[in-house]
Amino acid sequence: MVRYIPLGNGRMIVAFDEDYRIVDFYFSKYASENHSSGHPFYFGVSVNNNFKWIDRNCIKYMDYYDHTMVGIINYNVDDINFENHDLVDIYKNIYVRQITAENKGNEEKNVKLFFHQNFYIYGNDIGDTATYYPEFNGVLHYKGGRYFLASTVDESGNTIDQYATGIKDYGELKGTWKDAEDNELSMNPVAIGSVDSVIRHSFTLKPGSKFTVYYFIISGRNIYDIEEEYKLIDLRYIRKLVKRTTNYWELWSSKVTPNLDADSTALFRRSLFVTRSHANDLGAIAASCDSDILKMSHDGYYYVWPRDASIAAYALSISGHSETARRFFALMESSMSEEGYLYHKYNVDGKIASSWLPHVINGKHIYPIQEDETALVVWVLWEYFHKYNDIGFTAPYYEKLITKAADFMTRFVDSDGLPQPSFDLWEERYGVHAYTVATVYAALKAASNFANVFGDGDLSEKYLSAAERMYEAFEEKFYSEEYGYYARAILDGKPDFTVDSALTSLVIFGMKDPRDPKIVSTMEKISDTLWVNGVGGIARYQNDRYMRVKDDTNIPGNPWIITTLWMARYYLRYGDFERAWDLIMWVKSHRQKSGIFSEQINPYNGQPLSVSPLVWSHAEFIISLLEYNEYVRNHS
C-alpha cells in the first residue's frame, strides 16, 4: 500500500496511508525499529455527536506543505473545515499534529477529536502496556526500552478530557477504537498484552471562528526521557516545534533547485524530503519505509542496499546536502569486509542484514555479493570529491575505503580482465553482468583519479589499466554483430541477449559514448522492446516475472520508475532533450497525490505496485531533473 508524506528526523519516521492513518512508526537511536508495522492509528472527528473516522472519502488534499517535510491535510466534517499539519521535530523525538478547525456554518458546533494509538512495540504485540498517566494527562505505551506518550494541548491550554485503554485483535475484541464510535470513552486506565488506546479532546466552535489543537507523541527509551520532555510541553513550546521544523525544511530544500516549471520543482523538493526522511543519524539510507511488503514475504525493504543508498547519497550530494552523503561514506567504510567488498544489504544500524544470496553454487564457494554495490560507493565518493573538493574529509577514506575496494575489484577478475561472476543488480542471476562491468569500470577510473590526487602514480596506473582491460574484454565478449546490440550478461560462459534496461548504465556511468553506433542500436532495442504498450514506461527486461499482474505476451513486464528515468538520462547525454523530457513527464504523471513514487506501475491501470515510496525512484528523479537542467542549459 502506498505510504504518504513520510516524515523523519534520523531517529523517527512516521508514515501514513491513503486514509491519513499512521501505519509506520519507526523509532530508535537510528530509526531501526518499526513500532506499528503496518497496523493503523485511526483519527476520528465528531461534530455535535455525529462521529466519523477520517479517510480518503472526506480528504480534499494531502501533501507536503510549502516545500517542507511537514504534511498538510484538508478535510470537511459538517460545515467545519479542518487543516492539519503533521511533523516530526528536527531535534526532539516528538511527533506533532496541529489541527485547526474553522466553523463555516451558522451554528455553534461541539467538536470532539479522537486519537487512536495502535503500537506494536518492537514490531509485535506481546507484553505491551497501555496506561493512563495522570501526571502527564496522557496515555503511555511501553515495553522494554521503548516508551510512547500520547496527549494533547489546545490554544486555551486545555488537554484531553477522556481516554480508554484495552485489548485489541483478541477473540471478539477489536480494540478501543470501536469505543470511540459512540462519542464516549470507557476511561479504562490500564491494559496489558495486545493493547491499543484512544484519547479524546473536546471544544466548542462558534460560527465563523477558528480553534487549534495540538496532538503529540513523545518517544523515549525510558520513563525519565518522557518525564524530562513532558516538563517542557505547553502551548508555546509546541508552537515553537512547529515553527522551527517548518523553517528548517524550507531552508534545507532550497539549497539547489532545477530551473524548471513550478510543478517539477515542487516534486523535486518532495523527492528530497522522501529521500532524506529515510536517512538516519548513522548514515544509513533505507530503501523504503513501506512495511506492507512484510505481509507477502515476512521481510521488507527497510534495509540499506549499498546500491540504492549510493544513488540516494549521490542525489542528495548534487542537491547540496552533503552532510547525509558524508555520514553514508562513514557507514560504508565501517561496514566493508576485510577483503574489500560490501555485503548484499545492511540493517539501518549498520549490521549485516538478511540475505538470499548463497555462499555456495554447485558446491563451489563464492562471494555472496553484487559487486556493483561496492563499485558504486567508490564512484559516488569521487563524484562528491569532484563537486566539493573536500580533501580534508576524503583523505581518511583513501586507504580505508577507496584503495581497499579498488584492490578487491582489480583482484576479483578473470583472466580476460572482466569481473568474476557475482549477482546482478536485480538479485536474480549469477554471472558477469553489463551493469556490474559499467559500475566497476567507473569505480576503477574514480580510484585512479583519487590515486592521482594523493600522488600514488603507480596505483593510479594500476587501476586505470584494469579499467581499460575490462573495457576491451567487454567490447569483445558482450557485443554481437548478429543481434546488433550488447548482451546484458555472460551466464555460464554464454552471452545472454535478453533486452535489459540496465544496459543504459554503459552510458550513465561513462563507459560508452552515447553516440557510439553500438550504443545507439542497443538503446533503440531497449526503447522498442521494453516500452509498455498502453500505460507506457520502460520495463526492466523482456519477460520480467517479478510481481507480474497476469500472463500477457504483449507486456514485457511492469514499467519501473528508475528504468524509465535511466532512458531519459541516456537521451540527455545523446542530446535528444524532447524524448528525455517526455519520459520525465511520464514519471511525473505516475506519482501519487502527495508526490510519492512507487517501485513499479501496474501496466493495465497505471496504479502503483510494490513498495511506495521507493527511495531509489525518488533519487533517480532528483538526478534526472538536475541533469536535464544542466544539459539543456549547456546546449542553449
XYZ file of C-alpha atoms in Angstrom:
636
model
C 0.000 0.000 0.000
C 1.186 3.492 -0.801
C 2.797 5.448 2.026
C 2.059 9.163 2.066
C 4.210 12.055 3.307
C 6.841 10.126 5.299
C 8.229 12.428 7.999
C 11.525 11.893 9.809
C 14.488 13.319 11.691
C 17.031 10.471 11.609
C 15.653 8.748 14.713
C 11.925 8.752 13.991
C 9.969 8.106 10.803
C 6.197 8.446 10.686
C 4.342 7.446 7.511
C 0.650 7.453 6.595
C -1.607 5.505 4.298
C -4.122 6.988 1.861
C -6.694 7.280 4.665
C -4.398 9.512 6.753
C -3.766 6.747 9.262
C -0.303 6.334 10.735
C 0.824 2.898 9.564
C 4.585 3.023 10.143
C 6.107 4.488 13.300
C 9.869 3.968 13.429
C 11.820 4.968 16.499
C 15.207 4.105 17.978
C 18.665 5.650 18.071
C 18.935 5.019 14.333
C 15.219 4.675 13.436
C 15.742 0.931 13.132
C 12.550 -0.353 14.792
C 9.011 -0.157 13.444
C 6.535 0.080 16.320
C 3.368 -0.116 14.225
C 4.453 -2.374 11.334
C 1.530 -1.506 9.081
C -1.185 -1.506 11.770
C -3.223 1.709 11.506
C -3.653 4.515 14.027
C -7.175 5.870 13.393
C -8.212 9.502 13.681
C -11.856 10.382 14.325
C -13.914 13.574 14.396
C -17.304 14.110 15.988
C -19.362 17.253 15.344
C -22.461 17.614 17.523
C -22.056 13.897 18.328
C -22.053 12.912 14.649
C -18.955 10.691 14.631
C -16.810 9.621 11.689
C -13.334 8.242 11.084
C -11.324 10.423 8.727
C -10.440 8.630 5.492
C -9.878 9.248 1.786
C -13.583 9.866 1.210
C -13.545 13.165 3.084
C -9.923 14.223 2.494
C -9.681 17.010 -0.063
C -5.917 17.471 -0.036
C -2.930 15.576 1.382
C 0.611 16.655 0.556
C 3.795 18.189 1.866
C 3.310 21.772 2.997
C 5.058 24.550 1.061
C 8.375 22.815 0.275
C 8.804 21.419 3.790
C 8.824 17.970 5.381
C 5.566 18.918 7.052
C 2.355 17.242 5.988
C -0.771 19.246 5.177
C -4.202 17.611 5.130
C -7.548 19.303 4.395
C -10.960 17.762 5.042
C -14.512 18.849 5.903
C -16.919 17.495 8.501
C -20.398 19.045 8.952
C -19.636 22.648 7.898
C -16.244 22.625 9.653
C -13.107 22.955 7.584
C -10.089 21.230 9.078
C -6.466 21.801 8.167
C -3.877 19.547 9.803
C -0.119 19.984 9.795
C 1.927 16.903 10.727
C 5.637 16.862 11.524
C 8.456 15.155 13.340
C 10.547 17.731 15.172
C 14.041 18.091 13.735
C 15.753 17.865 17.146
C 13.391 16.177 19.602
C 11.818 12.734 19.313
C 8.327 14.188 19.129
C 5.630 13.751 16.519
C 3.152 16.673 16.384
C -0.213 17.067 14.653
C -1.604 20.592 14.523
C -5.380 20.593 13.907
C -7.030 23.909 13.004
C -10.808 23.845 12.778
C -12.867 26.652 11.197
C -16.638 26.748 11.560
C -18.080 27.716 8.179
C -21.676 27.252 9.314
C -24.171 29.476 11.107
C -24.459 27.437 14.281
C -22.220 26.738 17.244
C -20.572 23.310 16.982
C -19.374 20.916 19.650
C -16.257 19.157 18.345
C -14.605 16.029 19.699
C -11.323 14.722 18.284
C -10.381 11.078 18.826
C -6.760 9.917 18.531
C -6.104 6.191 18.379
C -2.715 4.685 19.328
C -2.018 1.210 17.935
C 1.555 0.397 18.892
C 3.222 -2.930 18.218
C 6.348 -2.141 20.208
C 9.463 -3.755 18.722
C 7.197 -4.946 15.901
C 4.963 -7.249 17.955
C 2.067 -7.017 20.430
C 3.418 -9.378 23.091
C 3.709 -7.904 26.563
C 2.836 -4.301 25.696
C 1.317 -1.991 28.295
C -1.025 0.948 27.712
C -1.797 3.032 30.792
C -3.264 6.407 31.621
C -0.703 8.609 33.404
C -2.408 11.362 35.425
C 0.925 13.181 35.821
C 1.021 13.652 32.050
C -2.728 13.612 31.419
C -1.976 11.235 28.591
C -1.729 7.565 27.698
C 1.655 5.855 27.886
C 2.510 2.795 25.801
C 5.692 0.992 26.815
C 7.711 -2.207 26.669
C 11.384 -2.788 27.416
C 13.358 0.274 26.365
C 10.635 1.978 24.326
C 8.105 4.466 25.734
C 5.466 6.494 23.864
C 3.284 9.167 25.475
C 0.229 10.470 23.602
C -1.609 13.596 24.714
C -2.903 16.974 23.512
C -2.885 20.674 24.273
C -5.025 23.409 22.703
C -4.749 27.156 22.290
C -6.648 27.646 25.560
C -4.218 25.424 27.441
C -6.679 22.538 27.783
C -5.742 18.901 27.221
C -7.555 15.560 26.837
C -10.871 15.038 28.588
C -11.347 11.271 28.134
C -9.243 8.193 27.482
C -9.516 4.443 27.085
C -7.084 1.529 27.026
C -7.989 -2.028 26.129
C -7.306 -5.298 24.368
C -7.190 -5.491 20.569
C -7.331 -8.276 17.996
C -8.038 -10.985 20.546
C -11.190 -13.081 20.338
C -14.158 -10.784 19.865
C -12.175 -7.694 20.950
C -11.376 -5.426 18.008
C -9.784 -2.639 20.052
C -10.609 0.559 21.884
C -11.037 2.424 18.607
C -14.528 0.890 18.480
C -15.206 2.511 21.878
C -14.890 5.944 20.267
C -17.763 5.484 17.836
C -20.420 6.317 20.446
C -18.517 9.544 21.305
C -17.708 8.404 24.856
C -14.617 6.550 26.060
C -14.564 3.901 28.775
C -11.907 5.586 30.973
C -10.308 2.152 31.495
C -6.887 3.160 32.899
C -4.623 0.211 32.008
C -4.340 -2.827 29.739
C -1.558 -5.323 29.016
C -0.718 -7.683 26.187
C -2.109 -6.862 22.756
C -3.354 -3.366 23.544
C -4.373 -0.080 21.990
C -5.719 3.226 23.307
C -7.803 6.252 22.388
C -7.727 9.777 23.795
C -10.372 12.486 23.280
C -10.067 16.262 23.052
C -13.256 18.407 23.064
C -14.005 22.055 22.316
C -16.808 24.343 21.160
C -16.591 26.337 17.942
C -18.709 29.423 17.339
C -19.849 30.372 13.804
C -17.007 31.902 11.773
C -14.385 31.130 14.416
C -11.168 29.050 14.342
C -9.593 26.885 17.011
C -6.307 24.956 17.111
C -5.478 21.717 18.931
C -2.072 20.033 19.078
C -1.790 16.254 19.380
C 1.653 14.873 20.141
C 3.513 11.623 20.776
C 6.750 11.817 22.767
C 9.128 8.883 22.178
C 11.777 7.826 24.659
C 13.911 4.959 25.935
C 12.564 5.079 29.487
C 10.104 6.909 31.702
C 12.715 9.526 32.548
C 13.016 10.548 28.881
C 9.261 11.050 28.832
C 9.248 12.997 32.102
C 12.059 15.324 31.012
C 10.383 16.152 27.717
C 6.887 16.488 29.157
C 8.148 19.148 31.600
C 8.645 21.421 28.591
C 5.271 20.791 26.985
C 2.905 23.717 26.821
C 1.244 25.654 24.036
C 4.205 27.963 23.477
C 6.672 25.066 23.288
C 4.581 23.047 20.828
C 4.212 26.093 18.589
C 7.977 26.530 18.734
C 8.485 22.960 17.499
C 6.112 23.530 14.578
C 7.745 26.833 13.610
C 11.360 25.705 13.790
C 10.741 22.468 11.920
C 8.843 24.255 9.149
C 11.567 26.911 8.845
C 14.336 24.316 8.825
C 12.886 22.351 5.939
C 12.104 25.482 3.913
C 15.777 26.437 4.044
C 17.025 22.868 3.617
C 15.061 22.207 0.431
C 16.121 25.433 -1.269
C 19.894 24.799 -1.460
C 19.860 23.573 -5.066
C 16.773 23.556 -7.270
C 16.385 22.991 -11.007
C 15.349 25.987 -13.087
C 12.163 24.335 -14.323
C 8.402 24.770 -14.054
C 6.832 25.127 -10.616
C 5.309 21.644 -10.584
C 8.601 19.939 -11.420
C 10.442 21.977 -8.820
C 7.844 21.141 -6.173
C 8.092 17.431 -6.993
C 11.888 17.697 -6.898
C 11.674 19.035 -3.353
C 9.237 16.327 -2.317
C 11.677 13.744 -3.603
C 14.363 15.354 -1.475
C 12.120 15.045 1.600
C 11.283 11.410 0.906
C 14.948 10.550 0.401
C 16.094 12.472 3.449
C 13.348 11.013 5.654
C 14.855 7.554 5.085
C 18.348 8.617 6.206
C 19.322 8.198 9.835
C 21.976 9.784 12.030
C 24.386 6.885 11.447
C 24.472 7.396 7.671
C 22.136 4.588 6.677
C 19.689 5.338 3.852
C 16.888 2.780 3.834
C 15.310 1.642 0.587
C 11.718 2.124 1.784
C 9.754 2.575 4.998
C 6.730 0.794 3.492
C 6.120 -2.240 5.731
C 3.192 -3.698 3.763
C 5.577 -5.961 1.840
C 6.021 -7.838 5.145
C 2.582 -9.361 4.633
C 3.850 -11.064 1.470
C 7.306 -12.287 2.482
C 7.854 -11.592 6.193
C 10.729 -9.395 5.105
C 10.754 -5.925 3.680
C 12.669 -3.062 2.101
C 13.693 -1.286 5.299
C 17.345 -2.116 4.711
C 20.408 -0.394 3.335
C 21.307 -1.755 -0.070
C 24.662 -0.083 -0.834
C 23.464 0.364 -4.432
C 20.202 2.140 -3.642
C 21.828 4.119 -0.860
C 24.751 5.165 -3.074
C 22.376 6.572 -5.684
C 20.418 8.339 -2.927
C 23.636 9.767 -1.435
C 24.654 10.961 -4.888
C 21.265 12.615 -5.437
C 21.438 14.403 -2.092
C 25.066 15.392 -2.636
C 24.485 17.066 -6.002
C 21.456 18.786 -4.452
C 23.699 20.478 -1.898
C 23.005 18.117 1.016
C 26.482 16.767 1.503
C 26.046 16.084 5.226
C 23.939 12.993 4.512
C 26.422 11.705 1.932
C 29.291 12.225 4.358
C 27.627 10.105 7.024
C 26.854 7.458 4.407
C 30.520 7.149 3.399
C 31.499 6.729 7.052
C 28.968 3.912 7.437
C 30.167 2.147 4.292
C 33.796 2.367 5.399
C 32.949 0.755 8.733
C 30.757 -1.883 7.028
C 33.272 -3.048 4.412
C 34.608 -6.585 4.676
C 38.296 -7.249 5.280
C 38.569 -8.392 1.651
C 37.320 -5.012 0.417
C 33.743 -5.689 -0.686
C 30.349 -4.666 0.679
C 27.736 -7.214 1.592
C 24.347 -7.597 -0.077
C 22.481 -5.374 2.389
C 22.637 -3.994 5.904
C 20.256 -3.134 8.702
C 19.926 0.577 9.329
C 22.109 0.187 12.442
C 24.992 -0.903 10.186
C 24.858 -4.631 10.942
C 24.756 -7.195 8.137
C 21.133 -7.930 7.212
C 19.215 -10.957 5.983
C 20.228 -12.130 2.526
C 19.093 -14.680 -0.017
C 22.449 -14.685 -1.832
C 24.185 -18.049 -1.268
C 27.810 -18.678 -0.300
C 27.946 -21.832 -2.439
C 26.886 -22.573 -6.025
C 27.299 -26.082 -7.420
C 29.487 -26.969 -4.467
C 31.871 -24.076 -5.118
C 32.449 -21.299 -2.572
C 31.514 -17.852 -3.901
C 31.230 -14.335 -2.556
C 27.530 -13.636 -1.760
C 27.688 -10.170 -3.272
C 26.579 -7.887 -6.033
C 29.872 -6.278 -6.997
C 28.200 -3.175 -8.403
C 27.272 -2.208 -4.802
C 30.929 -1.969 -3.806
C 31.787 -0.129 -7.023
C 29.064 2.478 -6.692
C 30.240 3.642 -3.276
C 33.698 4.427 -4.696
C 32.192 6.155 -7.730
C 29.866 8.302 -5.589
C 32.723 9.245 -3.271
C 34.683 10.519 -6.272
C 31.666 12.474 -7.502
C 31.360 14.008 -4.028
C 35.033 14.978 -4.023
C 34.822 16.317 -7.575
C 31.913 18.585 -6.585
C 33.113 19.812 -3.189
C 36.928 19.419 -3.439
C 36.776 18.327 0.204
C 40.251 16.877 0.633
C 40.106 17.052 4.431
C 37.015 14.875 4.589
C 38.070 12.492 1.806
C 41.658 11.786 2.857
C 40.853 9.321 5.694
C 38.847 7.197 3.256
C 41.661 6.871 0.730
C 43.175 3.737 2.222
C 40.263 2.546 4.380
C 37.688 2.527 1.600
C 38.899 3.664 -1.822
C 42.081 1.648 -2.375
C 40.744 -1.234 -0.272
C 37.725 -1.586 -2.547
C 39.688 -0.862 -5.729
C 42.282 -3.500 -4.859
C 39.476 -6.010 -4.392
C 37.987 -5.066 -7.755
C 41.351 -5.498 -9.503
C 41.819 -8.917 -7.860
C 38.247 -10.071 -8.438
C 38.692 -10.535 -12.195
C 39.043 -13.455 -14.574
C 41.975 -13.986 -16.916
C 40.295 -11.850 -19.577
C 40.044 -8.838 -17.246
C 36.278 -8.966 -16.773
C 34.877 -9.163 -13.242
C 34.419 -12.606 -11.803
C 30.802 -13.705 -11.525
C 28.572 -12.135 -8.893
C 24.847 -11.496 -8.642
C 23.144 -8.943 -10.869
C 21.527 -5.749 -9.652
C 18.099 -7.424 -9.945
C 19.290 -10.084 -7.453
C 18.241 -12.905 -9.747
C 21.182 -14.201 -11.793
C 24.768 -15.195 -11.060
C 27.225 -14.269 -13.779
C 29.138 -11.396 -15.356
C 26.713 -8.542 -15.928
C 26.938 -5.449 -18.101
C 25.714 -3.271 -15.226
C 28.443 -4.685 -12.987
C 31.074 -4.066 -15.639
C 29.914 -0.471 -16.149
C 29.938 0.351 -12.439
C 33.262 -1.401 -11.732
C 34.808 0.379 -14.719
C 33.560 3.719 -13.342
C 34.816 2.870 -9.853
C 38.286 1.915 -11.090
C 38.509 5.164 -13.052
C 37.434 7.008 -9.896
C 40.045 5.173 -7.822
C 42.679 6.055 -10.423
C 41.673 9.712 -10.131
C 41.924 9.537 -6.343
C 45.361 7.931 -6.559
C 46.499 10.801 -8.768
C 45.181 13.320 -6.249
C 47.122 11.614 -3.462
C 50.293 11.242 -5.506
C 50.193 7.464 -5.994
C 51.177 7.275 -9.643
C 51.714 3.513 -9.646
C 48.320 2.829 -8.103
C 46.659 5.261 -10.486
C 48.147 3.414 -13.433
C 47.189 0.043 -11.947
C 43.522 0.983 -11.596
C 43.381 2.723 -14.961
C 44.979 -0.248 -16.686
C 42.489 -2.629 -15.081
C 39.597 -0.416 -16.239
C 40.898 -0.263 -19.818
C 41.472 -4.011 -19.970
C 37.946 -4.557 -18.676
C 36.594 -2.239 -21.367
C 38.383 -4.123 -24.145
C 37.176 -7.512 -22.903
C 33.648 -6.207 -22.636
C 33.679 -4.982 -26.232
C 34.957 -8.336 -27.404
C 32.596 -10.577 -25.442
C 29.369 -8.630 -24.976
C 28.605 -7.094 -28.366
C 27.051 -9.146 -31.158
C 27.096 -8.051 -34.769
C 24.380 -10.634 -35.400
C 21.997 -9.200 -32.783
C 23.148 -5.623 -33.227
C 23.239 -4.830 -29.508
C 25.073 -5.650 -26.273
C 24.341 -8.692 -24.150
C 23.157 -7.982 -20.649
C 25.323 -10.732 -19.134
C 27.506 -13.743 -19.609
C 25.922 -16.669 -17.779
C 27.782 -19.983 -17.562
C 30.145 -18.766 -20.272
C 27.394 -17.818 -22.731
C 26.142 -14.307 -23.581
C 22.549 -13.542 -22.583
C 20.917 -11.240 -25.124
C 17.704 -10.701 -23.193
C 16.988 -6.996 -23.674
C 17.586 -5.314 -20.320
C 17.168 -1.663 -19.302
C 20.270 -1.936 -17.107
C 22.367 -1.629 -20.287
C 21.749 2.130 -20.034
C 24.450 2.009 -17.320
C 27.084 1.791 -20.057
C 26.368 5.437 -20.866
C 25.222 6.723 -17.483
C 28.493 5.713 -15.805
C 30.657 6.980 -18.648
C 31.916 3.718 -20.076
C 30.485 4.299 -23.534
C 29.855 7.350 -25.678
C 26.096 7.928 -26.137
C 26.538 8.333 -29.911
C 28.589 5.173 -30.414
C 26.641 3.236 -33.093
C 26.704 0.087 -30.924
C 25.160 2.033 -28.054
C 22.597 3.723 -30.274
C 21.387 0.368 -31.598
C 21.292 -1.062 -28.057
C 19.251 1.858 -26.730
C 16.878 1.642 -29.672
C 16.405 -2.048 -28.894
C 15.566 -1.203 -25.276
C 13.148 1.522 -26.296
C 11.396 -0.664 -28.876
C 11.286 -3.856 -26.817
C 10.691 -2.659 -23.269
C 8.219 0.167 -23.810
C 4.976 -0.996 -22.197
C 2.084 -0.611 -24.611
C -0.897 1.169 -23.140
C 0.221 2.645 -19.844
C 3.762 3.390 -21.103
C 7.078 3.374 -19.264
C 10.109 1.105 -19.559
C 10.085 -2.441 -18.150
C 13.167 -3.917 -16.502
C 13.775 -6.593 -19.126
C 11.997 -8.937 -21.522
C 9.549 -11.309 -19.856
C 10.107 -9.930 -16.379
C 8.053 -12.103 -13.998
C 8.511 -10.131 -10.799
C 5.088 -9.030 -9.451
C 3.583 -9.854 -12.823
C -0.088 -8.876 -12.858
C -1.028 -11.586 -15.382
C 0.464 -13.539 -18.252
C 0.386 -11.359 -21.332
C 2.789 -11.709 -24.247
C 2.131 -8.087 -25.216
C 3.594 -6.815 -21.934
C 7.386 -7.207 -21.443
C 6.976 -6.583 -17.693
C 5.799 -3.938 -15.296
C 7.162 -0.463 -16.030
C 9.536 0.854 -13.359
C 10.243 4.456 -12.399
C 14.024 4.008 -12.309
C 14.279 2.241 -15.657
C 12.215 4.919 -17.384
C 14.436 7.610 -15.885
C 17.545 5.730 -16.992
C 16.343 6.051 -20.568
C 15.665 9.739 -20.001
C 19.223 10.174 -18.739
C 20.551 8.384 -21.804
C 18.625 10.705 -24.129
C 20.001 13.714 -22.256
C 23.524 12.537 -22.987
C 22.605 11.839 -26.574
C 21.149 15.316 -26.914
C 17.530 14.357 -27.525
C 16.044 16.607 -24.844
C 12.490 16.255 -26.085
C 12.441 12.468 -25.655
C 14.164 12.810 -22.301
C 11.551 15.281 -21.092
C 8.698 13.087 -22.354
C 9.984 10.226 -20.188
C 10.382 12.508 -17.194
C 6.816 13.699 -17.736
C 5.655 10.081 -17.833
C 7.252 9.551 -14.438
C 5.644 12.734 -13.087
C 2.248 11.549 -14.292
C 2.603 8.350 -12.251
C 3.261 9.942 -8.890
C 0.744 9.636 -6.095
C -1.261 12.594 -4.810
C 1.452 13.541 -2.332
C 4.255 13.205 -4.883
C 5.255 9.691 -3.837
C 6.881 7.354 -6.372
C 6.474 3.598 -6.132
C 8.872 0.972 -7.398
C 6.664 -0.266 -10.233
C 3.489 0.650 -12.083
C 0.597 -1.635 -12.921
C 0.760 -1.995 -16.724
C -3.024 -2.058 -17.058
C -4.342 0.704 -14.816
C -1.265 2.813 -14.035
C -1.568 2.269 -10.274
C 1.493 1.816 -8.034
C 2.901 -1.662 -7.432
C 5.318 -2.983 -4.827
C 6.738 -0.664 -2.180
C 5.878 3.007 -2.166
C 7.800 5.187 -1.642
C 10.952 3.677 -3.122
C 13.904 5.917 -2.304
C 15.756 4.797 -5.440
C 12.860 6.085 -7.586
C 12.968 9.465 -5.866
C 16.763 9.659 -6.089
C 16.705 8.955 -9.837
C 14.061 11.670 -10.268
C 16.248 14.193 -8.409
C 19.237 13.272 -10.568
C 17.217 13.360 -13.791
C 15.830 16.847 -13.168
C 19.238 18.277 -12.263
C 20.815 16.644 -15.313
C 18.030 17.886 -17.575
C 18.533 21.388 -16.251
C 22.299 21.154 -16.770
C 22.296 19.577 -20.234
C 19.662 21.908 -21.629
C 21.402 24.956 -20.179
C 24.739 23.901 -21.669
C 23.189 23.439 -25.102
C 21.046 26.556 -25.186
